[in-house]
Coordinates of C-alpha atoms and ligand atoms in Angstrom, one line a residue:
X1 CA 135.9 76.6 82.8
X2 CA 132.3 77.5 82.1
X3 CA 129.8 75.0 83.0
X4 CA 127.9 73.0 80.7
X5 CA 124.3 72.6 80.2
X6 CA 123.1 69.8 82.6
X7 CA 120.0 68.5 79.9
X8 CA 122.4 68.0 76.5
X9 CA 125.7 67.7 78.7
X10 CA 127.6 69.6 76.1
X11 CA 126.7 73.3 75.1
X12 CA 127.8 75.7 78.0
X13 CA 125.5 77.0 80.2
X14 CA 123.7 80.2 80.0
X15 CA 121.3 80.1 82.6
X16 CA 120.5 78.7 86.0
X17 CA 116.6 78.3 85.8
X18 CA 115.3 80.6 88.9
X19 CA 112.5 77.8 89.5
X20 CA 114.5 74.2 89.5
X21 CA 118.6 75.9 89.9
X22 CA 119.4 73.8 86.9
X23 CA 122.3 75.2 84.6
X24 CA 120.7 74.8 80.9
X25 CA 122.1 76.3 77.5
X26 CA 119.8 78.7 75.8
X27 CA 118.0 76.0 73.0
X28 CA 117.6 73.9 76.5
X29 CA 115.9 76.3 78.4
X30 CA 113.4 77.0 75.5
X31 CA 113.1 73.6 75.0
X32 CA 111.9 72.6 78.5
X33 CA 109.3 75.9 78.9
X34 CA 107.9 75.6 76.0
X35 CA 107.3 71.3 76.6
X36 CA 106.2 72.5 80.2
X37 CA 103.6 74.9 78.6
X38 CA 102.2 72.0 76.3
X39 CA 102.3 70.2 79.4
X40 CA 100.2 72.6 81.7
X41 CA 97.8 73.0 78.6
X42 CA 97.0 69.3 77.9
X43 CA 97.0 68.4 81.6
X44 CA 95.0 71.2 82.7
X45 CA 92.1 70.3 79.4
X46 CA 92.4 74.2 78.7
X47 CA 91.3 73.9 75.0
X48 CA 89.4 72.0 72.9
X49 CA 90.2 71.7 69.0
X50 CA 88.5 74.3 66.7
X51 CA 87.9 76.6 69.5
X52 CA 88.3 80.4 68.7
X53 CA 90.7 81.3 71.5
X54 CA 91.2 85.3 72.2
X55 CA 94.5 86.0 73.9
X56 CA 94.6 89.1 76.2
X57 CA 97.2 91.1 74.7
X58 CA 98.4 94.3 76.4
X59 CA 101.9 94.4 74.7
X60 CA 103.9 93.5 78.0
X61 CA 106.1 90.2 78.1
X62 CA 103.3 88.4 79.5
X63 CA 101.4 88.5 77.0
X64 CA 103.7 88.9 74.2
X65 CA 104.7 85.5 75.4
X66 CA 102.1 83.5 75.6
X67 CA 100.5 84.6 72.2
X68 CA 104.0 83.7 70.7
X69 CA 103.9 80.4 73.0
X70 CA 100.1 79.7 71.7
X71 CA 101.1 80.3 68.3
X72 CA 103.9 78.3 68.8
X73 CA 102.5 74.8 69.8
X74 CA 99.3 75.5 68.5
X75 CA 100.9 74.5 65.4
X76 CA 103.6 72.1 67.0
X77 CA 101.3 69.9 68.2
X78 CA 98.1 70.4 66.1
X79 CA 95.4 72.1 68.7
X80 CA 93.2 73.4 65.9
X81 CA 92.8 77.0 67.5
X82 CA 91.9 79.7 65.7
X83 CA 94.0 82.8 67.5
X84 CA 92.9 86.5 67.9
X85 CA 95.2 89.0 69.7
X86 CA 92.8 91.3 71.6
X87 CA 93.9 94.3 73.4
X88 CA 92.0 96.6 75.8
X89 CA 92.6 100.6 75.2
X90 CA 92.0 102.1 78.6
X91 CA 92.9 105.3 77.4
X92 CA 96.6 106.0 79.2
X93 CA 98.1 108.7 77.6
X94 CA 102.1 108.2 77.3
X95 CA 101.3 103.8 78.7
X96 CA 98.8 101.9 76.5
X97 CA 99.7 103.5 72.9
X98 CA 102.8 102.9 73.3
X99 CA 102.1 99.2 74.4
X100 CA 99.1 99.0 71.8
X101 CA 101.9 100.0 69.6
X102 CA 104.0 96.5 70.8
X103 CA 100.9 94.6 70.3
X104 CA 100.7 95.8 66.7
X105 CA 104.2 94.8 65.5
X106 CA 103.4 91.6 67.0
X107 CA 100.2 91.4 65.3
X108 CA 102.0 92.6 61.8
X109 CA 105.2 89.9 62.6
X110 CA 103.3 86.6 63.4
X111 CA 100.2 87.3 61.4
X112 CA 97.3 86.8 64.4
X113 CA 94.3 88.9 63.9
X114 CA 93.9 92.1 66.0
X115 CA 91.0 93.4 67.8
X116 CA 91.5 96.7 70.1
X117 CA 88.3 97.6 72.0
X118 CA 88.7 100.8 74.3
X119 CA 87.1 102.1 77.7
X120 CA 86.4 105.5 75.5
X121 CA 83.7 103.4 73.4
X122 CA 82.8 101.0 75.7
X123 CA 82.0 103.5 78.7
X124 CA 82.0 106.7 77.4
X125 CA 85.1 107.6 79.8
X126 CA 89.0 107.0 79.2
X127 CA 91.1 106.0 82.5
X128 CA 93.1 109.3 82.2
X129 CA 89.6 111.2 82.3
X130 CA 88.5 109.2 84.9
X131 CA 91.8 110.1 86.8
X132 CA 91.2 113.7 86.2
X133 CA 88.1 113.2 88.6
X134 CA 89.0 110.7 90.5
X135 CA 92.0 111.9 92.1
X136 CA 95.0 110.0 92.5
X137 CA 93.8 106.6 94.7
X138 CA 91.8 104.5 93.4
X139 CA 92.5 103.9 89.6
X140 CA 93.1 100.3 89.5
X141 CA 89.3 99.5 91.0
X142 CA 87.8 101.2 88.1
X143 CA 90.6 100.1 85.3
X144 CA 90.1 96.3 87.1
X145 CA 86.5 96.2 86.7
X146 CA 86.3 97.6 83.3
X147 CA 89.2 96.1 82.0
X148 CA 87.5 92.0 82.8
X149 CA 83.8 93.3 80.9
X150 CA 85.8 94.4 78.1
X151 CA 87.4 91.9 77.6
X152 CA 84.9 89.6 77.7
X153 CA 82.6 92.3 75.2
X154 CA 85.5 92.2 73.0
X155 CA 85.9 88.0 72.8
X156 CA 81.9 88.3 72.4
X157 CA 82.2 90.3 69.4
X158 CA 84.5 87.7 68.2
X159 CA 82.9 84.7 69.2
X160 CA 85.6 83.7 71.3
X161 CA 85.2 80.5 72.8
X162 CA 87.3 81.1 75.7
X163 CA 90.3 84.3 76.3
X164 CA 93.9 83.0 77.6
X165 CA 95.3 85.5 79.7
X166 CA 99.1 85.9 80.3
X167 CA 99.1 85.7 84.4
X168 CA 102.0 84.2 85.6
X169 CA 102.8 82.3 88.8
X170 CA 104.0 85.4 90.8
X171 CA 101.1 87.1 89.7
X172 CA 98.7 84.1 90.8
X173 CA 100.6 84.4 94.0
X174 CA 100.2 88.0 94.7
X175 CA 96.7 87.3 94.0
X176 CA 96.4 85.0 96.2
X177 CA 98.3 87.2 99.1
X178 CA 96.3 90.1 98.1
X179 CA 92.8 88.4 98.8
X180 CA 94.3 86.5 101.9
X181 CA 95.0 90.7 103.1
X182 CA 91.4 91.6 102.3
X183 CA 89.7 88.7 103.2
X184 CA 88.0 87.9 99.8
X185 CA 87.3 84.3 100.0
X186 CA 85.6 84.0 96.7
X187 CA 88.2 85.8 94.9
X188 CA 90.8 83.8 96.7
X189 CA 89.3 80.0 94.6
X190 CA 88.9 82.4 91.4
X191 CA 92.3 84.1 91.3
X192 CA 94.4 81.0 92.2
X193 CA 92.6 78.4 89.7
X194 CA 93.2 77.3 85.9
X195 CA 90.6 79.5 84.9
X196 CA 87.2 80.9 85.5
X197 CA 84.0 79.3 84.0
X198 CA 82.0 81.6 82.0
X199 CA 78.2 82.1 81.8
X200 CA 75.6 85.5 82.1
X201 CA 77.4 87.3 79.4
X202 CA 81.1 86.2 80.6
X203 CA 83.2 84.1 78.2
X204 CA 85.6 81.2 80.0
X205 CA 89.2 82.0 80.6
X206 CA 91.8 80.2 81.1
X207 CA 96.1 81.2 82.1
X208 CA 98.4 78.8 80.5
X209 CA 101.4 80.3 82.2
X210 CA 100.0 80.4 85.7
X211 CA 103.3 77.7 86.7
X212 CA 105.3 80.1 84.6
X213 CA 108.0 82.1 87.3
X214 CA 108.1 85.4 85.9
X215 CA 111.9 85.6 86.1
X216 CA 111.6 82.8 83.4
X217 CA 109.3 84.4 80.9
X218 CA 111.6 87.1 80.7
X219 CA 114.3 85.0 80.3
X220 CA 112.2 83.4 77.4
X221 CA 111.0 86.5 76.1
X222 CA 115.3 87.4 76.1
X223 CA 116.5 84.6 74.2
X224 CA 113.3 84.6 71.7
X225 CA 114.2 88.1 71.1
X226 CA 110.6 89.1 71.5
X227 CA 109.8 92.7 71.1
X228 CA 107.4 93.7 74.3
X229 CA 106.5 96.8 76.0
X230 CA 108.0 97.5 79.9
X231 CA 107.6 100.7 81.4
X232 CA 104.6 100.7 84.1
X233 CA 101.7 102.4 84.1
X234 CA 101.7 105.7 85.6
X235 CA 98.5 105.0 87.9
X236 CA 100.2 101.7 88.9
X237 CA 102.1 103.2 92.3
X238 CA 99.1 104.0 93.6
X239 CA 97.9 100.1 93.4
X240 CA 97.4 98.3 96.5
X241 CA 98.7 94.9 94.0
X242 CA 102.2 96.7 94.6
X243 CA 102.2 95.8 98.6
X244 CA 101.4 92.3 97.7
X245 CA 104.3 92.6 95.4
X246 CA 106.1 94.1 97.5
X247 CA 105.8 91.4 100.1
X248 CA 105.9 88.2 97.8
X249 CA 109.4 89.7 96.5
X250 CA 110.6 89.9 100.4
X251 CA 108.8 86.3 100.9
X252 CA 111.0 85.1 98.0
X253 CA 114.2 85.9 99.3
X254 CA 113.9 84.2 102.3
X255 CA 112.2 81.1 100.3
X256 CA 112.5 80.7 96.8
X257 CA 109.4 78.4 96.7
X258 CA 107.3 80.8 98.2
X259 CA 105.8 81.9 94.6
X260 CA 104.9 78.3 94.0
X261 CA 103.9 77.8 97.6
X262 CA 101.6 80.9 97.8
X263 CA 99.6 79.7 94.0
X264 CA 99.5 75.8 95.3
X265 CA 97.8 77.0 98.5
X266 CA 95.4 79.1 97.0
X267 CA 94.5 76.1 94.6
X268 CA 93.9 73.8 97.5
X269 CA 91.8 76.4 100.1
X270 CA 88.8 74.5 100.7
X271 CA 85.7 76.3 101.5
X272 CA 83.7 75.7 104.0
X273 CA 80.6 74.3 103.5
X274 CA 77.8 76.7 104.6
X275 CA 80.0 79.9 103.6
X276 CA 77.6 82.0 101.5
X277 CA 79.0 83.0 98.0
X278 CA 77.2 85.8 96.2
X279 CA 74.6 84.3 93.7
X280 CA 75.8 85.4 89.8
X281 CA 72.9 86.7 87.6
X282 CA 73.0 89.4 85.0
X283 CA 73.0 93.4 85.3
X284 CA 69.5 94.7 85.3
X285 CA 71.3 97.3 82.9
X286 CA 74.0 96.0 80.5
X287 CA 73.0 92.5 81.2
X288 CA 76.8 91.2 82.2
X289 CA 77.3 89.2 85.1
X290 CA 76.4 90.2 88.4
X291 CA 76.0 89.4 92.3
X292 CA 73.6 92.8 92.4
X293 CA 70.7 94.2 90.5
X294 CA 73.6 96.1 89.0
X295 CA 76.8 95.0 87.5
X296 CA 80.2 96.7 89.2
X297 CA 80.8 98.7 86.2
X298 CA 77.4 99.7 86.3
X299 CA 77.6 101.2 89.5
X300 CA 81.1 102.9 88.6
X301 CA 79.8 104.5 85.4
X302 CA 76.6 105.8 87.4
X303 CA 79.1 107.9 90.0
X304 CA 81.2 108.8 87.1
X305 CA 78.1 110.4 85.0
X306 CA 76.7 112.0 88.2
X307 CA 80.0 113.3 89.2
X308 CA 80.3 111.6 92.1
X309 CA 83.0 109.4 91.4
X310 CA 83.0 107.4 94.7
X311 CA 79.7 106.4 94.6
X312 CA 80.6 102.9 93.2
X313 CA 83.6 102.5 95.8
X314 CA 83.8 102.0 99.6
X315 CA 81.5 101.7 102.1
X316 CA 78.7 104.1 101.0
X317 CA 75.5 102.2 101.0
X318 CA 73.6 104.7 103.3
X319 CA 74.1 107.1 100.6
X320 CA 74.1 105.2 97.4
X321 CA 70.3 104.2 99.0
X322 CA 69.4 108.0 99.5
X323 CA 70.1 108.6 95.8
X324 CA 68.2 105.5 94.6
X325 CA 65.2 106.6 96.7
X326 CA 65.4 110.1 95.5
X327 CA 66.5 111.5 97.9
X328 CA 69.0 114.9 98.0
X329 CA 72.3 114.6 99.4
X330 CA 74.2 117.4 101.2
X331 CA 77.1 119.1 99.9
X332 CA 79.5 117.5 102.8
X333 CA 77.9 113.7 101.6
X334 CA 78.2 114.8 98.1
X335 CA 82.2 115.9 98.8
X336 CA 82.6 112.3 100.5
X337 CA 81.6 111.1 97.1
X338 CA 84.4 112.7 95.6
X339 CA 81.8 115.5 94.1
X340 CA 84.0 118.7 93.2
X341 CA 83.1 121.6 94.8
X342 CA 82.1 123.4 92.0
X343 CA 81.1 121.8 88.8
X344 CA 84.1 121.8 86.3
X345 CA 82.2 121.8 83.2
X346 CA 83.8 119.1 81.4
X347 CA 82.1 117.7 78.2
X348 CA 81.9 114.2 78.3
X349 CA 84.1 112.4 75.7
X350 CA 82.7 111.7 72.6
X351 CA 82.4 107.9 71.5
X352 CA 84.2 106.9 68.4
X353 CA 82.4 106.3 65.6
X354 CA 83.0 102.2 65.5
X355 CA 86.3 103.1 66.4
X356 CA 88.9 100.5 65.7
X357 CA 87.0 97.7 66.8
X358 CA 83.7 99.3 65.1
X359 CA 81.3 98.0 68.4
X360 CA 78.1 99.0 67.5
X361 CA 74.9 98.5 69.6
X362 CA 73.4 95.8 67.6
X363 CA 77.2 94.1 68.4
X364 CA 76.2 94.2 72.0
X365 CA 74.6 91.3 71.9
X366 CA 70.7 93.8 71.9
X367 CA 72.3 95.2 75.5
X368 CA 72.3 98.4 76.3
X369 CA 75.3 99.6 77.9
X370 CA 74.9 102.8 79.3
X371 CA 71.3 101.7 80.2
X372 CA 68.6 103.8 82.0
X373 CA 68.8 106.1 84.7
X374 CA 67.3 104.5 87.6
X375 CA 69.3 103.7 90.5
X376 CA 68.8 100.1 92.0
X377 CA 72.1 99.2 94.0
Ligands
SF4_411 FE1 94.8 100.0 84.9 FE2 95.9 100.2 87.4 FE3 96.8 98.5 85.6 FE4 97.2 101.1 85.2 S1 98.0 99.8 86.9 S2 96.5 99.6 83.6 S3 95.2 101.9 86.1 S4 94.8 98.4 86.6
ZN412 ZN1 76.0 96.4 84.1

């Protein structure tokens, strides 16, 4: 006899919900997530009404969710948000158009404006160029840093209030695990929390699913027969995230709160008093946040355009000071920098004209992005 749905007591079960074990029917189960999303949304003050709200959207089930699940109760209970999809084009050949390609059926089905802004007009470089140099380790530390200023230029351009992204509680607690490994206290507060503030050129965010298991948004996603993109990224194997992974997975099996466990603890961490955060001011150059005289992307993008694509990563001070006080490196310090040994000749990609997202300088808010050539690390 199948069993029956423990919350209406009479359609038959089709799930057991991976967070609570509870057997629910399938309008039961979208029922409580989406009442739990309201919940985490009103209890956690994320929006306020008439705010312009731009939701990360990469295409994957994440985020395909949670724009549906904005859209959704947004006009279940009244919020008064006005919603913009906006997606990030790093420039992965055979990965992101085919997401981007998920994100505009969505866009076409539900109706929400779309706004794509890509790495090739933002920086000048697309992720699969960048690769091409780069070498196979590494990727996700250039994609990562790129990937938050865009999106923050691209809610800018909109005049975004805040961007929701589509994090989940496993990835909160990977997070979490990942900057416990590395010993990042201040990104251990930022990654596990509601949201980050915003300030010197960075717009607030906020991650209405962060409670949300990700067995469970699939599960959603399943039953709402959403239409989402799943294949990984082809640089993603080499991402340290994946260990973290990895390890929560293994962590799971033996405890099935250990997700939940892993994000409350990061939410709770209290710092100590006299630890010394870096101070945030703006990029001498592009004028986005930053704890040095220039931004992280900043940095990147100068090793890129000097082809030494290291510069920006690792522990390479001694030499990222020789260049900034003019100073010539040698060929073996210029190899450590990931310099080819011979110049390949590559033109550097050409910016789009406007491109989809039509960024033009006077869009940037009067900053200039690819700035001057003076080195001050
Ligand atoms: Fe970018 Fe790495 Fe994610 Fe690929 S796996 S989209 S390279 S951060
Ligand atoms: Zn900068």
């Amino acid at each position: 006899m199948p069993t029956t749905c423990s919350a209406c007591g009479t359609s038959p079960a089709a799930l057991r919900r991976p967070r609570t074990g509870h057997a629910l029917c399938r309008a039961c189960f979208l029922a409580a997530f989406e009442e739990e999303t309201h919940r985490a949304i009103v209890a956690g003050r994320l929006f306020r009404p008439g705010e312009t709200v731009a939701i990360g959207a990469s295409g994957g089930k994440d985020s395909t969710v949670l724009a549906h699940l904005l859209q959704l109760l947004n006009q279940r209970h009244g919020y008064g948000l006005h919603l913009v999809l906006l997606s990030v084009d790093e420039g992965i050949a055979g990965y992101r158009d085919a997401s981007l390609a998920a994100v505009r059926r969505h866009h076409h089905r539900s109706g929400l404006p779309l706004h794509v802004i890509s790495y090739r007009e933002l920086y000048g470089w697309s992720m699969d160029r960048i690769a091409r140099h780069l070498g196979p380790r590494n990727n996700c530390t250039f994609c990562g840093v790129f990937r938050r200023q865009a999106l923050d230029r691209g809610a800018l351009l909109l005049g975004a209030d805040k961007i929701a992204t589509g994090h989940n509680a496993d990835d909160v607690a990977e997070t979490v695990l990942m900057n416990f490994l590395r010993g990042d206290v201040g990104r251990l507060r930022r990654g596990a929390g509601a949201g980050t503030a915003g300030g010197e050129g960075a717009v607030p965010r906020c991650k209405p699913l962060r409670h949300a298991y990700e067995k469970e948004i699939v599960l959603y996603a399943y039953f709402q027969g959403l239409d989402y993109f799943s294949t990984e990224c082809v640089y993603a194997p080499q991402a340290y995230r994946g260990y973290a992974r990895t390890l929560l997975k293994d962590l799971e099996a033996a405890r099935p709160s250990a997700v939940a466990d892993l994000g409350h603890s990061g939410e709770r961490l209290s710092l100590r008093s006299d630890l010394r955060l870096p101070a945030r001011g703006t990029c001498q150059r592009c004028g986005y946040v930053a704890s040095q005289p220039l931004c992280k992307a900043c940095v990147l993008l100068e090793g890129l355009d000097r082809g030494l694509p290291k510069l920006g990563i690792g522990k390479h001070q001694r030499l990222r000071d020789k260049l900034r006080d003019g100073q010539p490196l040698t060929e073996e310090e210029r190899r450590r920098l990931g310099a080819p040994a011979e110049a390949d000749g590559e033109v550097p990609e050409q910016q789009e004209p406007g491109g989809e997202s039509g960024v033009q300088d006077k869009e940037r808010g009067g900053r200039n992005l690819r700035g001057p050539r003076d080195l001050d690390f």
